[in-house]
PDB file of C-alpha atoms and ligand atoms in Angstrom:
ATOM      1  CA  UNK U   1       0.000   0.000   0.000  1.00  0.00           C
ATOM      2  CA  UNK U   2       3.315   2.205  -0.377  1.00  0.00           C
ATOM      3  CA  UNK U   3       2.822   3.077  -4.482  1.00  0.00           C
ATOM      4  CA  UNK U   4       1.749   5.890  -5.795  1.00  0.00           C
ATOM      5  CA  UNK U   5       0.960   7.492  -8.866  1.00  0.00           C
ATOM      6  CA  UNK U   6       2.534  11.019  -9.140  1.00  0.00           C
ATOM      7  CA  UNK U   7       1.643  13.896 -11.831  1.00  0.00           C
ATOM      8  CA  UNK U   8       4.006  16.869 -12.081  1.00  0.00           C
ATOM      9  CA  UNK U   9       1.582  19.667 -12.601  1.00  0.00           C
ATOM     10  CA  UNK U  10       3.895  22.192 -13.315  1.00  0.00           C
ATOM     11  CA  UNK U  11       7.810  22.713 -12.853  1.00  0.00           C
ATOM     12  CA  UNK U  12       7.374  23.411  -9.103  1.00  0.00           C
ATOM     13  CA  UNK U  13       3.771  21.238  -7.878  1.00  0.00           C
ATOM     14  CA  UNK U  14       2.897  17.436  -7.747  1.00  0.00           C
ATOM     15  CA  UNK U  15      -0.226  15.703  -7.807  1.00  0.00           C
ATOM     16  CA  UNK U  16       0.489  12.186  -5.903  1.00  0.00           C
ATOM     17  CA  UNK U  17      -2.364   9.741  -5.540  1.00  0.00           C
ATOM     18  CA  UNK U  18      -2.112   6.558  -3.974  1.00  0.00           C
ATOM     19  CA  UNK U  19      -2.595   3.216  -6.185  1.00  0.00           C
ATOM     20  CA  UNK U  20      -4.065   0.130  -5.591  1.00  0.00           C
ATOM     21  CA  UNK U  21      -3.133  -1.901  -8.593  1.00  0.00           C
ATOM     22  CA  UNK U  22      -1.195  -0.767 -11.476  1.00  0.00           C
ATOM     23  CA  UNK U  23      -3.958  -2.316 -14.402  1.00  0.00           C
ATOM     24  CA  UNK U  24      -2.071  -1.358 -17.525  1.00  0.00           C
ATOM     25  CA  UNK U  25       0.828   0.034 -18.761  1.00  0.00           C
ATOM     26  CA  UNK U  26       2.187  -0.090 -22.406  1.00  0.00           C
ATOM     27  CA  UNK U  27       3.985   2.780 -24.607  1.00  0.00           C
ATOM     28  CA  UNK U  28       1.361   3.436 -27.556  1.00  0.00           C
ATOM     29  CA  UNK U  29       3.057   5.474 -30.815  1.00  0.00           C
ATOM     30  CA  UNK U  30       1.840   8.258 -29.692  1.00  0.00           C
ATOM     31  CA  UNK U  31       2.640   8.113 -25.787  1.00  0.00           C
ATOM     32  CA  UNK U  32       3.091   6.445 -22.549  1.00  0.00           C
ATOM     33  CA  UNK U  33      -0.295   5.165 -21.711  1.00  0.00           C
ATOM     34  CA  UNK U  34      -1.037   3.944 -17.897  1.00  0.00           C
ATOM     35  CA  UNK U  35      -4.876   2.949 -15.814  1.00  0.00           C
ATOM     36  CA  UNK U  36      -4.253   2.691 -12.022  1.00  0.00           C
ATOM     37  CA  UNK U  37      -6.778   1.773  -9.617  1.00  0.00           C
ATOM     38  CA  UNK U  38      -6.493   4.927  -6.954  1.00  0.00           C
ATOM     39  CA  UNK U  39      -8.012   4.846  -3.905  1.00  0.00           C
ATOM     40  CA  UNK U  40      -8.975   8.357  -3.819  1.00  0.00           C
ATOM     41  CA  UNK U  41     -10.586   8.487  -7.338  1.00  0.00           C
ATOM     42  CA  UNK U  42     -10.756   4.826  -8.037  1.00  0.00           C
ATOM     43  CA  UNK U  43      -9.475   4.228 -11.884  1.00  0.00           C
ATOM     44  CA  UNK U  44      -7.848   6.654 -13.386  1.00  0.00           C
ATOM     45  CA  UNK U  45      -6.031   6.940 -17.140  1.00  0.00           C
ATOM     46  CA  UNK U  46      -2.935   8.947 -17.573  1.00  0.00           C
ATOM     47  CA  UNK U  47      -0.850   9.504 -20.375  1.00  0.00           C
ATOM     48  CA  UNK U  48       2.246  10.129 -20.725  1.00  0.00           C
ATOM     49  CA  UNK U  49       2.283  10.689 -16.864  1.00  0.00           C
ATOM     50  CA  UNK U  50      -0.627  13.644 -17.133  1.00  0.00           C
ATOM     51  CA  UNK U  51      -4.068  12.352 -15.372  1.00  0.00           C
ATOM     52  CA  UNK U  52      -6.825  12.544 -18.220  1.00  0.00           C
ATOM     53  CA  UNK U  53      -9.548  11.229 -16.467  1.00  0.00           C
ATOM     54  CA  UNK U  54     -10.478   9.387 -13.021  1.00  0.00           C
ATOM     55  CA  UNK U  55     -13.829   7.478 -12.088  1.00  0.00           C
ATOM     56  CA  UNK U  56     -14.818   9.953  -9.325  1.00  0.00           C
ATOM     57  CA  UNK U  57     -14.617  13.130 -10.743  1.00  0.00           C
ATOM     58  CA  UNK U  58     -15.065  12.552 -15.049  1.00  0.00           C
ATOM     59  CA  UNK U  59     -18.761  13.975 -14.709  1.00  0.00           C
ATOM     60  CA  UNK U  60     -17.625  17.258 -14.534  1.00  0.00           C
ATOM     61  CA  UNK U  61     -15.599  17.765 -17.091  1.00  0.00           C
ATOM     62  CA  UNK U  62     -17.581  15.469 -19.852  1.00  0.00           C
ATOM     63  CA  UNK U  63     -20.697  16.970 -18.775  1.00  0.00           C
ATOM     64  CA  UNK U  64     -19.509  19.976 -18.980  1.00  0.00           C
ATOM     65  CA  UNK U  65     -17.511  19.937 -22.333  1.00  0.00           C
ATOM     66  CA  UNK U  66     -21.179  18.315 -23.557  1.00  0.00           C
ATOM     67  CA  UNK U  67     -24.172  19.913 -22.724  1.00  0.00           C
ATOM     68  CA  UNK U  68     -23.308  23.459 -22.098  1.00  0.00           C
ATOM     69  CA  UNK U  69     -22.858  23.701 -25.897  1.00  0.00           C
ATOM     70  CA  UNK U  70     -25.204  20.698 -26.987  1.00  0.00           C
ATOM     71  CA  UNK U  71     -28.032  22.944 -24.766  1.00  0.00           C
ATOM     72  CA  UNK U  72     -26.353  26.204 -26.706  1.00  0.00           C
ATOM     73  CA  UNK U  73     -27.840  24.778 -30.454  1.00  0.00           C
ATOM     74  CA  UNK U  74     -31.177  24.316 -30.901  1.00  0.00           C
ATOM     75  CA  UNK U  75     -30.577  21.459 -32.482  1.00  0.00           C
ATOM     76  CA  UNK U  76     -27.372  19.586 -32.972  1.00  0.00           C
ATOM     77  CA  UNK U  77     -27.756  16.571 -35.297  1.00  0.00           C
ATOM     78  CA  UNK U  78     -24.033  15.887 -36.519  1.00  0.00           C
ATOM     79  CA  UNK U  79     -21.625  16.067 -33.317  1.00  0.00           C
ATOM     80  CA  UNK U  80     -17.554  15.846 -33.544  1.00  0.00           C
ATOM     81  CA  UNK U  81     -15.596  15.085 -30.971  1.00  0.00           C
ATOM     82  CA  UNK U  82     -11.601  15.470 -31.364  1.00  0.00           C
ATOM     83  CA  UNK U  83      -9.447  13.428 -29.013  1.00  0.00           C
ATOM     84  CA  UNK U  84     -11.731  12.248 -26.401  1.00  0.00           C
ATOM     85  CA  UNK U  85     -10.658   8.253 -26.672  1.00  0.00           C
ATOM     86  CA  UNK U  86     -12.213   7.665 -23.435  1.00  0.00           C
ATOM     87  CA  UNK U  87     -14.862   7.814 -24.187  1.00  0.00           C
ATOM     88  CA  UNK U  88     -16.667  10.633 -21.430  1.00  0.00           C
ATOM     89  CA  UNK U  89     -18.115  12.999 -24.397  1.00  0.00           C
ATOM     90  CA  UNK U  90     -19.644  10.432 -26.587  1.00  0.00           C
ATOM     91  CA  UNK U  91     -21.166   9.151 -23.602  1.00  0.00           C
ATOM     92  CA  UNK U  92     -23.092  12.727 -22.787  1.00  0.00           C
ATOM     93  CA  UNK U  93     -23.552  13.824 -26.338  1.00  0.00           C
ATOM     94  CA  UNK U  94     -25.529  10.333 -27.218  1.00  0.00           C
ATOM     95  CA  UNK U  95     -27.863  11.782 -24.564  1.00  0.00           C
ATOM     96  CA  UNK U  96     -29.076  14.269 -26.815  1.00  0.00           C
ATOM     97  CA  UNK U  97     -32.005  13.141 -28.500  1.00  0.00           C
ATOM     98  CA  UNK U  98     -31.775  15.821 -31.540  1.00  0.00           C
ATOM     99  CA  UNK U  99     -27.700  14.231 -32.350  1.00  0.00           C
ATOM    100  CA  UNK U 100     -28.111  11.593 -35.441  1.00  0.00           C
ATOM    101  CA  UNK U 101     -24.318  10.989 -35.652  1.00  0.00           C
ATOM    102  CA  UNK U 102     -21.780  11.457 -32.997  1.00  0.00           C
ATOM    103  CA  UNK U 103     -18.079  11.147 -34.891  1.00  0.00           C
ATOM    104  CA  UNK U 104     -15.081  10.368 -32.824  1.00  0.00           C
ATOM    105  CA  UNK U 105     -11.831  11.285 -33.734  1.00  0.00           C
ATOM    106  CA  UNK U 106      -8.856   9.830 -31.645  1.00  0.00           C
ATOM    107  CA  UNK U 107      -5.566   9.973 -32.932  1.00  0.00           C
ATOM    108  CA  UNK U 108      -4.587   6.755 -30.839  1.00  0.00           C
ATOM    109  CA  UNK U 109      -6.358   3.946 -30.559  1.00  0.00           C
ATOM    110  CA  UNK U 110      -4.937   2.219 -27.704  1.00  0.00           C
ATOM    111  CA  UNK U 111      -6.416   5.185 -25.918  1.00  0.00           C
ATOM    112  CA  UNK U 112      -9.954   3.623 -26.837  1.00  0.00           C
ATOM    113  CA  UNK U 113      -8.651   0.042 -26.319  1.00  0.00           C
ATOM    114  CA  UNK U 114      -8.047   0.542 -22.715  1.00  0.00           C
ATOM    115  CA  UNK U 115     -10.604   3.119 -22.242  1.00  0.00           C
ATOM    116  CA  UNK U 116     -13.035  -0.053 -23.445  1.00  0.00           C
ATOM    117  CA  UNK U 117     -11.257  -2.653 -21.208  1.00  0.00           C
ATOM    118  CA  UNK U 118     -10.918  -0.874 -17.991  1.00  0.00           C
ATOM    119  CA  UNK U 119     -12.924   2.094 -18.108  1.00  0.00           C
ATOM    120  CA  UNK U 120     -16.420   0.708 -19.034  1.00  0.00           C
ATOM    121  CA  UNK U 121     -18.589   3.153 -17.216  1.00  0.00           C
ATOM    122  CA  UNK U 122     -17.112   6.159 -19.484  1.00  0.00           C
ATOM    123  CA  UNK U 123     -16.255   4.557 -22.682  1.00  0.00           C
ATOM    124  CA  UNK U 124     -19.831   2.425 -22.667  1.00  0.00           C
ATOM    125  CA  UNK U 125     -21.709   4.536 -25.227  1.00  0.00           C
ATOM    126  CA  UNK U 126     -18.700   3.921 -28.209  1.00  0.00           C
ATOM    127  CA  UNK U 127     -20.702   0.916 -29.538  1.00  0.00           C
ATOM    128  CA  UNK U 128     -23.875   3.205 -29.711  1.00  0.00           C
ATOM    129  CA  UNK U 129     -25.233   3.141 -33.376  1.00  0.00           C
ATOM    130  CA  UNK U 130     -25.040   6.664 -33.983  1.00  0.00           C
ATOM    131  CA  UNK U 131     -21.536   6.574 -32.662  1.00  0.00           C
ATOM    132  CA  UNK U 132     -18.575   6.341 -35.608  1.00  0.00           C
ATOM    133  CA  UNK U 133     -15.426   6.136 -34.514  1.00  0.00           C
ATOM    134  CA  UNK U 134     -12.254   7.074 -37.083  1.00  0.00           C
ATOM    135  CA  UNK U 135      -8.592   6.724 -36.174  1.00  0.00           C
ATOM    136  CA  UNK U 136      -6.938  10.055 -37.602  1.00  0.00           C
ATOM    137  CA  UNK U 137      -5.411  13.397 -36.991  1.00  0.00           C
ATOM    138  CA  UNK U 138      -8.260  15.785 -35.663  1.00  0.00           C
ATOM    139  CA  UNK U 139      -6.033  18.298 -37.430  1.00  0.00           C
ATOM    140  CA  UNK U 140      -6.473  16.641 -40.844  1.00  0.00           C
ATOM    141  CA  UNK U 141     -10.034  15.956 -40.225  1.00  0.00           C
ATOM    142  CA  UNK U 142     -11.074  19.192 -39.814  1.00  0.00           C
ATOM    143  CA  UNK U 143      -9.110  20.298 -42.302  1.00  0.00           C
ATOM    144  CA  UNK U 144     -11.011  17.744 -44.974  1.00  0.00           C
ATOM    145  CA  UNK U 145     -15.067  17.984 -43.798  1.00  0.00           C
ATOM    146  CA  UNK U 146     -16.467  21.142 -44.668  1.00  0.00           C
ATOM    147  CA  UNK U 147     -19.881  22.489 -43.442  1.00  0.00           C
ATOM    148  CA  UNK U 148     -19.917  19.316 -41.544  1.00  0.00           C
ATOM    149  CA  UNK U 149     -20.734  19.351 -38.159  1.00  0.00           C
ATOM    150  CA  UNK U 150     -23.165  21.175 -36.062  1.00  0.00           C
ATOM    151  CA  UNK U 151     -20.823  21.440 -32.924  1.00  0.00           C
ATOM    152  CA  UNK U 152     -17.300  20.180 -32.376  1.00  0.00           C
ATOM    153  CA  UNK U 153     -16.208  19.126 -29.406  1.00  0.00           C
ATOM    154  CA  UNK U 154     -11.927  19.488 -28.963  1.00  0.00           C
ATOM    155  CA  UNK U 155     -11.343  16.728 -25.951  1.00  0.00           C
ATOM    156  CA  UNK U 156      -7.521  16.421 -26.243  1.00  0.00           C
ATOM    157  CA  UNK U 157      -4.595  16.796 -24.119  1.00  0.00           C
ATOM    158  CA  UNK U 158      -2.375  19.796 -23.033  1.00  0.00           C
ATOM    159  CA  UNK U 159      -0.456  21.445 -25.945  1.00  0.00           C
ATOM    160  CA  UNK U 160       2.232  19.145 -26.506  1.00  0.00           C
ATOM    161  CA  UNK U 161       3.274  16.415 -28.967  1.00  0.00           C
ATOM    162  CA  UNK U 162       0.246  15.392 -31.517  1.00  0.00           C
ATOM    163  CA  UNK U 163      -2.595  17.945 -29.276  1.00  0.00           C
ATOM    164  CA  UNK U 164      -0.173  21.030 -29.970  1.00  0.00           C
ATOM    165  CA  UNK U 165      -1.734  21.753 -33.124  1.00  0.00           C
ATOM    166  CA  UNK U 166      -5.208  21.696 -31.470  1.00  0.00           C
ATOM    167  CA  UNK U 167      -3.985  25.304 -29.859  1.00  0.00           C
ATOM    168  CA  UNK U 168      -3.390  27.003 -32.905  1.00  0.00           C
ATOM    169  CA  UNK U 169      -5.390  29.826 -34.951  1.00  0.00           C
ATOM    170  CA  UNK U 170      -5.451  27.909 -38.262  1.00  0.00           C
ATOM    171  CA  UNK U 171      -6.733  25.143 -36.245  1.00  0.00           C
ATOM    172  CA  UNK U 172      -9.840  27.090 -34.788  1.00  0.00           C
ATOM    173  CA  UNK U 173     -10.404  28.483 -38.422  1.00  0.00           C
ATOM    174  CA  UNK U 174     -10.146  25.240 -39.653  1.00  0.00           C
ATOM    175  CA  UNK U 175     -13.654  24.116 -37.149  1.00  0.00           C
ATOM    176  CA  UNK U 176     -15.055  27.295 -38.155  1.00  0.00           C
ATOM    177  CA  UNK U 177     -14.775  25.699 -41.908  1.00  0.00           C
ATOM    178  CA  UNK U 178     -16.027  22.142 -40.541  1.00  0.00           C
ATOM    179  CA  UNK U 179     -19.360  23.710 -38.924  1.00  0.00           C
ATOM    180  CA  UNK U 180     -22.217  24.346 -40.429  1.00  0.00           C
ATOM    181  CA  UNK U 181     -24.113  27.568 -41.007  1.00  0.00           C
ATOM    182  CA  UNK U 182     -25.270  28.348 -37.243  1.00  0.00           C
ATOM    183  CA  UNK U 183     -22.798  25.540 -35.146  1.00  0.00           C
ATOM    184  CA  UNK U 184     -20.528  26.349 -32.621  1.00  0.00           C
ATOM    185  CA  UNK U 185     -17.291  24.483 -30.930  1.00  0.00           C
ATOM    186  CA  UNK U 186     -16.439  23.938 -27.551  1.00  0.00           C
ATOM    187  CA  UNK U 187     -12.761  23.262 -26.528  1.00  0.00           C
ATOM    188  CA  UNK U 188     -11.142  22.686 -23.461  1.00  0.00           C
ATOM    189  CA  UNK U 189      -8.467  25.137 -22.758  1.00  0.00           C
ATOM    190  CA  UNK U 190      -6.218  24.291 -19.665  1.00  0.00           C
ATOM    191  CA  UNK U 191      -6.048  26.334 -16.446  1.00  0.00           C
ATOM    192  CA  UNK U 192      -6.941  29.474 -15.473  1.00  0.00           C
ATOM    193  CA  UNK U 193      -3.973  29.539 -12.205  1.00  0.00           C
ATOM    194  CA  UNK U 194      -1.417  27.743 -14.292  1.00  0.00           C
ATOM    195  CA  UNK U 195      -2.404  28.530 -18.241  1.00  0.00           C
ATOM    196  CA  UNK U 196      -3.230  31.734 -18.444  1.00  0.00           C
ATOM    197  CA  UNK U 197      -1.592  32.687 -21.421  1.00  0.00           C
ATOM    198  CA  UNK U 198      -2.783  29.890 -23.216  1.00  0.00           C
ATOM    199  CA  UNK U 199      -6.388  30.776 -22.247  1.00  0.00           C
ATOM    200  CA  UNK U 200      -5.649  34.423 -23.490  1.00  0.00           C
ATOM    201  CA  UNK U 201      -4.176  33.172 -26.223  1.00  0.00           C
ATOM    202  CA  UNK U 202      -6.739  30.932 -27.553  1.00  0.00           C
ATOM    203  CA  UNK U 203      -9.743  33.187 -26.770  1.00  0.00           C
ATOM    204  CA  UNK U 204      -7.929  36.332 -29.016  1.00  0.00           C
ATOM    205  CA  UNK U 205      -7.710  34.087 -31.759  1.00  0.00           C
ATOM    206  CA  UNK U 206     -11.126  32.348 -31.349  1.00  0.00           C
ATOM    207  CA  UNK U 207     -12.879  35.807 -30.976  1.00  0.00           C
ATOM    208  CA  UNK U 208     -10.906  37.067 -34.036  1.00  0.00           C
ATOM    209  CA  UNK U 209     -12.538  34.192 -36.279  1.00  0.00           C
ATOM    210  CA  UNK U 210     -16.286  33.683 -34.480  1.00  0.00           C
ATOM    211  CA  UNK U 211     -18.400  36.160 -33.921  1.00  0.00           C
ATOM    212  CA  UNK U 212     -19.341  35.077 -30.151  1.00  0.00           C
ATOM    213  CA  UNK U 213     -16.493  33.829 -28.074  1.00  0.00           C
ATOM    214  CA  UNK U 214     -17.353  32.633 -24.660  1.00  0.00           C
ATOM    215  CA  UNK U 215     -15.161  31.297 -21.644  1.00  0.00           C
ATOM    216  CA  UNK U 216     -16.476  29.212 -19.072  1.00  0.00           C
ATOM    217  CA  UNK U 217     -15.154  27.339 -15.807  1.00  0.00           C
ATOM    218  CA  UNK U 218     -15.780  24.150 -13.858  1.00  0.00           C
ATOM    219  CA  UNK U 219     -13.862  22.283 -10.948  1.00  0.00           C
ATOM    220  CA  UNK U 220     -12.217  19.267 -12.011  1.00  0.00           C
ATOM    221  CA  UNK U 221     -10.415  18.008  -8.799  1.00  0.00           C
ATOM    222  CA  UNK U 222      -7.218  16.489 -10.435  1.00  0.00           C
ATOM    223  CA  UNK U 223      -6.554  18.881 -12.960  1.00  0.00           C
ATOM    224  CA  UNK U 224      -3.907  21.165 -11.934  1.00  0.00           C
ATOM    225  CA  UNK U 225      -5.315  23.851  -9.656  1.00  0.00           C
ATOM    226  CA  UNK U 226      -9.116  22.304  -9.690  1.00  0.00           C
ATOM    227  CA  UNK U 227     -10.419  24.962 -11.669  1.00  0.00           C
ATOM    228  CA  UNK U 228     -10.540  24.438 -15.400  1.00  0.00           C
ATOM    229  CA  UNK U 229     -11.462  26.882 -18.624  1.00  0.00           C
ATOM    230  CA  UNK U 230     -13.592  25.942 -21.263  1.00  0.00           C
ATOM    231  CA  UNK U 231     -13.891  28.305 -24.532  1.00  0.00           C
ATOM    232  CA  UNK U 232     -16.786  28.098 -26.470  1.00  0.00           C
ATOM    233  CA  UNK U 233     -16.766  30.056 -30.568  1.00  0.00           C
ATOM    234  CA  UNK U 234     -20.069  30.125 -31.988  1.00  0.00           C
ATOM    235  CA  UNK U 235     -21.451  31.341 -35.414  1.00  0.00           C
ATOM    236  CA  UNK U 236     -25.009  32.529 -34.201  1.00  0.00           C
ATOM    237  CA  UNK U 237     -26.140  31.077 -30.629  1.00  0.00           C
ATOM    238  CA  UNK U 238     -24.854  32.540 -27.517  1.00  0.00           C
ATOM    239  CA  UNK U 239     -24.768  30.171 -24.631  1.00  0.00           C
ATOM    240  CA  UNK U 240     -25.779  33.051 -22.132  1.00  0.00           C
ATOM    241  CA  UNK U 241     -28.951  33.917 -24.380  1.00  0.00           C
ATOM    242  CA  UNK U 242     -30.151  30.278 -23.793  1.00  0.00           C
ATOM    243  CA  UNK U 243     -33.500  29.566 -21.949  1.00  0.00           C
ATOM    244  CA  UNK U 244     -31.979  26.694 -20.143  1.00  0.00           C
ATOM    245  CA  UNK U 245     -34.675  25.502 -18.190  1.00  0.00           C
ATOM    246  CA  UNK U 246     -36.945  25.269 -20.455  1.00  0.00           C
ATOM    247  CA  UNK U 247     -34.928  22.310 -22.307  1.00  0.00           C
ATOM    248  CA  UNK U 248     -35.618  18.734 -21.332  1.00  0.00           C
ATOM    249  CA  UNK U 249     -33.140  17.314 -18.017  1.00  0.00           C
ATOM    250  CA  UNK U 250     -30.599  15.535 -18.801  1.00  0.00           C
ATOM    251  CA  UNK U 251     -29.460  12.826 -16.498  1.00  0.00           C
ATOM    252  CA  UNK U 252     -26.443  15.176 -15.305  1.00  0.00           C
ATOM    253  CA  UNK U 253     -24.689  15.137 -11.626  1.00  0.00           C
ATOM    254  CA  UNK U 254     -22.719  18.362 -12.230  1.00  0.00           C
ATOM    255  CA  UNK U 255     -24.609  20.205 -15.177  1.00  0.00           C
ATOM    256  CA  UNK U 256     -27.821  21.605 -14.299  1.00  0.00           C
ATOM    257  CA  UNK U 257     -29.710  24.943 -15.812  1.00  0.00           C
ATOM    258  CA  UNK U 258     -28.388  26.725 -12.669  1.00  0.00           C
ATOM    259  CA  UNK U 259     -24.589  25.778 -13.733  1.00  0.00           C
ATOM    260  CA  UNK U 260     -24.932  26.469 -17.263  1.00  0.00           C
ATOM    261  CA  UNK U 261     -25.893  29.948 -16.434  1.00  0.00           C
ATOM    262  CA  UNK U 262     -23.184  30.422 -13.895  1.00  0.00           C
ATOM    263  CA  UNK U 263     -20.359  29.049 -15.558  1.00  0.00           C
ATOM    264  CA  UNK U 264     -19.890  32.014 -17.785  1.00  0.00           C
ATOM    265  CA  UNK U 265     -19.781  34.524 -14.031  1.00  0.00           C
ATOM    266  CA  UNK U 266     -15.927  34.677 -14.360  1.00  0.00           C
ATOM    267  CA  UNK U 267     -13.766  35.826 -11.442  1.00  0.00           C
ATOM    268  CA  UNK U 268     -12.299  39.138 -11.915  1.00  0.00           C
ATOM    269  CA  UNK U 269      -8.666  37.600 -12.279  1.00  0.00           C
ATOM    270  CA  UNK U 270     -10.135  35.121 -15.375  1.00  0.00           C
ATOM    271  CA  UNK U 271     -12.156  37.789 -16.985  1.00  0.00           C
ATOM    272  CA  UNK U 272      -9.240  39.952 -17.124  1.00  0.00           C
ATOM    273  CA  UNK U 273      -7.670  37.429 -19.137  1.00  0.00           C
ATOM    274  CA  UNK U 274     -10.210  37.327 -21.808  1.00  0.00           C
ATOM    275  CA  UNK U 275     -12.237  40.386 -21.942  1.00  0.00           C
ATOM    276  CA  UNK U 276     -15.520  38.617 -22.544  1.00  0.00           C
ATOM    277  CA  UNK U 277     -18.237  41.706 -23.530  1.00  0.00           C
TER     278      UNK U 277
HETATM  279  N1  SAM C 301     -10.043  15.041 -20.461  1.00  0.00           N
HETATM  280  C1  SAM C 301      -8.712  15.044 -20.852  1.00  0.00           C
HETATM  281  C2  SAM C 301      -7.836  16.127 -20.314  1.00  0.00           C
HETATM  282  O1  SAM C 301      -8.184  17.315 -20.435  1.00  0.00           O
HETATM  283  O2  SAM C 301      -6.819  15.777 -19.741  1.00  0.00           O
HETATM  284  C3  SAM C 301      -8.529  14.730 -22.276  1.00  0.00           C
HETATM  285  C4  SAM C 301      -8.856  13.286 -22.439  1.00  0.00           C
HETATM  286  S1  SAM C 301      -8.700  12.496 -23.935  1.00  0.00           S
HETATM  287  C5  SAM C 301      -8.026  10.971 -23.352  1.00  0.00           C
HETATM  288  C6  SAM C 301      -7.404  13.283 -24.860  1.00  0.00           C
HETATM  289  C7  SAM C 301      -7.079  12.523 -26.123  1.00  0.00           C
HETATM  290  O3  SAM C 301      -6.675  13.419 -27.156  1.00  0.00           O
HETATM  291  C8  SAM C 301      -5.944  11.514 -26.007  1.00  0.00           C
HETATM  292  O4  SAM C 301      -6.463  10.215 -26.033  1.00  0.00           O
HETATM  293  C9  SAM C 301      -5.023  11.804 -27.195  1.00  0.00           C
HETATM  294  O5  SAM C 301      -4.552  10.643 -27.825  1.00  0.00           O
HETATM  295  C10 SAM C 301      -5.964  12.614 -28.084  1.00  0.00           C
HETATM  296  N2  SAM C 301      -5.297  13.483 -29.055  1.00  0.00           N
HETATM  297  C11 SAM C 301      -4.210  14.280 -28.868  1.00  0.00           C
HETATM  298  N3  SAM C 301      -3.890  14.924 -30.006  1.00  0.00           N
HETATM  299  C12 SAM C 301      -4.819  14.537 -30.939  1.00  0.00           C
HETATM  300  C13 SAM C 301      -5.018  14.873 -32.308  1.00  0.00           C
HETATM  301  N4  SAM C 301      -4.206  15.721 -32.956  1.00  0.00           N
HETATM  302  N5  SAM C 301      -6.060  14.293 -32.960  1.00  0.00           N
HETATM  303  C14 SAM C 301      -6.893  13.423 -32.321  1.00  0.00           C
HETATM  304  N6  SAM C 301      -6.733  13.071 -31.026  1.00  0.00           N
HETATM  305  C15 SAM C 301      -5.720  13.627 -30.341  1.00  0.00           C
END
């Protein structure tokens, strides 16, 4: 009972949890890939050393990255997710009655292998009909579908290796391209303690290509710092116009009407960051 799992979270903090059972570890093309059973937040994925998701505390974030755009569009039919292997998103977008097709895009698919074998309770919605599942680049894929999508969903990991591109302007004008007339994209974008240029970054270059940029926040306990940004570019629906509670529940444990409203109240320190009007 002396092992533990331990995340450097930036140059000068550490994340240590303590593990049960190591479950799986192998080194994947892309990166190192790990699942421990924690006894804090019971299994948990990282890769490449970086947590990506744990068992106790996944709703927030997949919720999150979901609905709050999902319940932006009046009606999302075609729904992309980049990254994401795990499974979390697919599993709250497919609770969308309006989505027809739910595309995942993982660029390594021993992400989704393991996610399958030892994380069924997120990656359980994969073998969904409407759910497709392609083995690429998000990059490229964007890139290649055109007026394709009526949100897009970027799930990846922090801005290195293969996700670095994922942070870059001709990236964002690239999902502008891939949605349709009125959709809107929802990326997550680090944290606001630790990433702050990043999240300035990002939000000047998604405001200079949509005409609604939005930033929003939820607590994610084993990301670095707990709280972590979300940034939302939309073509024609703003998330704060939304009459939330008039939409159907969702079977949610973070997201509620109440959330999706307050997500977008930004401390003054965040705010300053992105100048939201
Ligand atoms: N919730 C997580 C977080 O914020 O830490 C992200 C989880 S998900 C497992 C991230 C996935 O993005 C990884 O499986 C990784 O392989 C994938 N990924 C990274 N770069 C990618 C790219 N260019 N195209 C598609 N998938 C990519």
């Amino acid at each position: 009972m002396n092992c533990w799992f331990t995340e450097l979270q930036t140059d000068h903090m550490k994340l240590s949890c303590r593990v049960k059972r190591v479950l799986h570890e192998e080194k994947t093309p892309f990166q190192h890939l790990a699942v421990y059973d924690t006894v804090q937040f019971g299994r948990l994925l990282a890769l490449d050393d970086v947590i990506q998701t744990t068992i106790k505390d996944e709703f927030v974030y997949h919720e999150m990255i979901a609905h709050v755009g999902l319940n932006t569009h009046p009606n999302p039919r075609r729904v992309l997710v980049i990254g994401g292997g795990d499974g979390g998103s697919i599993r709250e977008i497919i609770k969308h009655s309006s989505v027809e097709q739910a595309v995942l895009v993982e660029i390594d698919e021993r992400v989704i292998a393991a996610a399958r074998e030892y994380l069924p309770e997120i990656s359980c919605a994969l073998d969904d009909p409407r759910v497709r599942v392609i083995i690429d680049d998000g990059i490229k894929h964007v890139r290649e579908n055109r007026n394709a999508y009526d949100m897009i969903i970027v799930d990846s990991t922090d801005p290195v290796g293969p996700a670095e591109g994922l942070f870059s302007r001709s990236f964002y004008q690239d999902v502008y391209n891939a949605l349709t007339e009125d959709g809107l994209f929802v990326a997550q974008t680090e944290s606001p303690f630790f990433n702050q240029d990043i999240i300035a970054r990002v939000f000047r270059d998604v405001r200079s290509i949509f005409p609604i940029a939005r930033l929003f926040l939820a607590c994610v306990p084993t990301y670095p710092g707990g709280l972590w940004s979300f940034t939302m570019g939309s073509k024609k629906f703003d998330p704060r116009q939304v009459k939330v509670e008039e939409l159907p529940a969702l079977n949610t444990r973070y997201y509620s009407p109440a959330i999706h409203r307050a997500a977008f109240e930004l401390p003054p320190f965040v705010a300053e960051l992105v100048k939201q009007d």
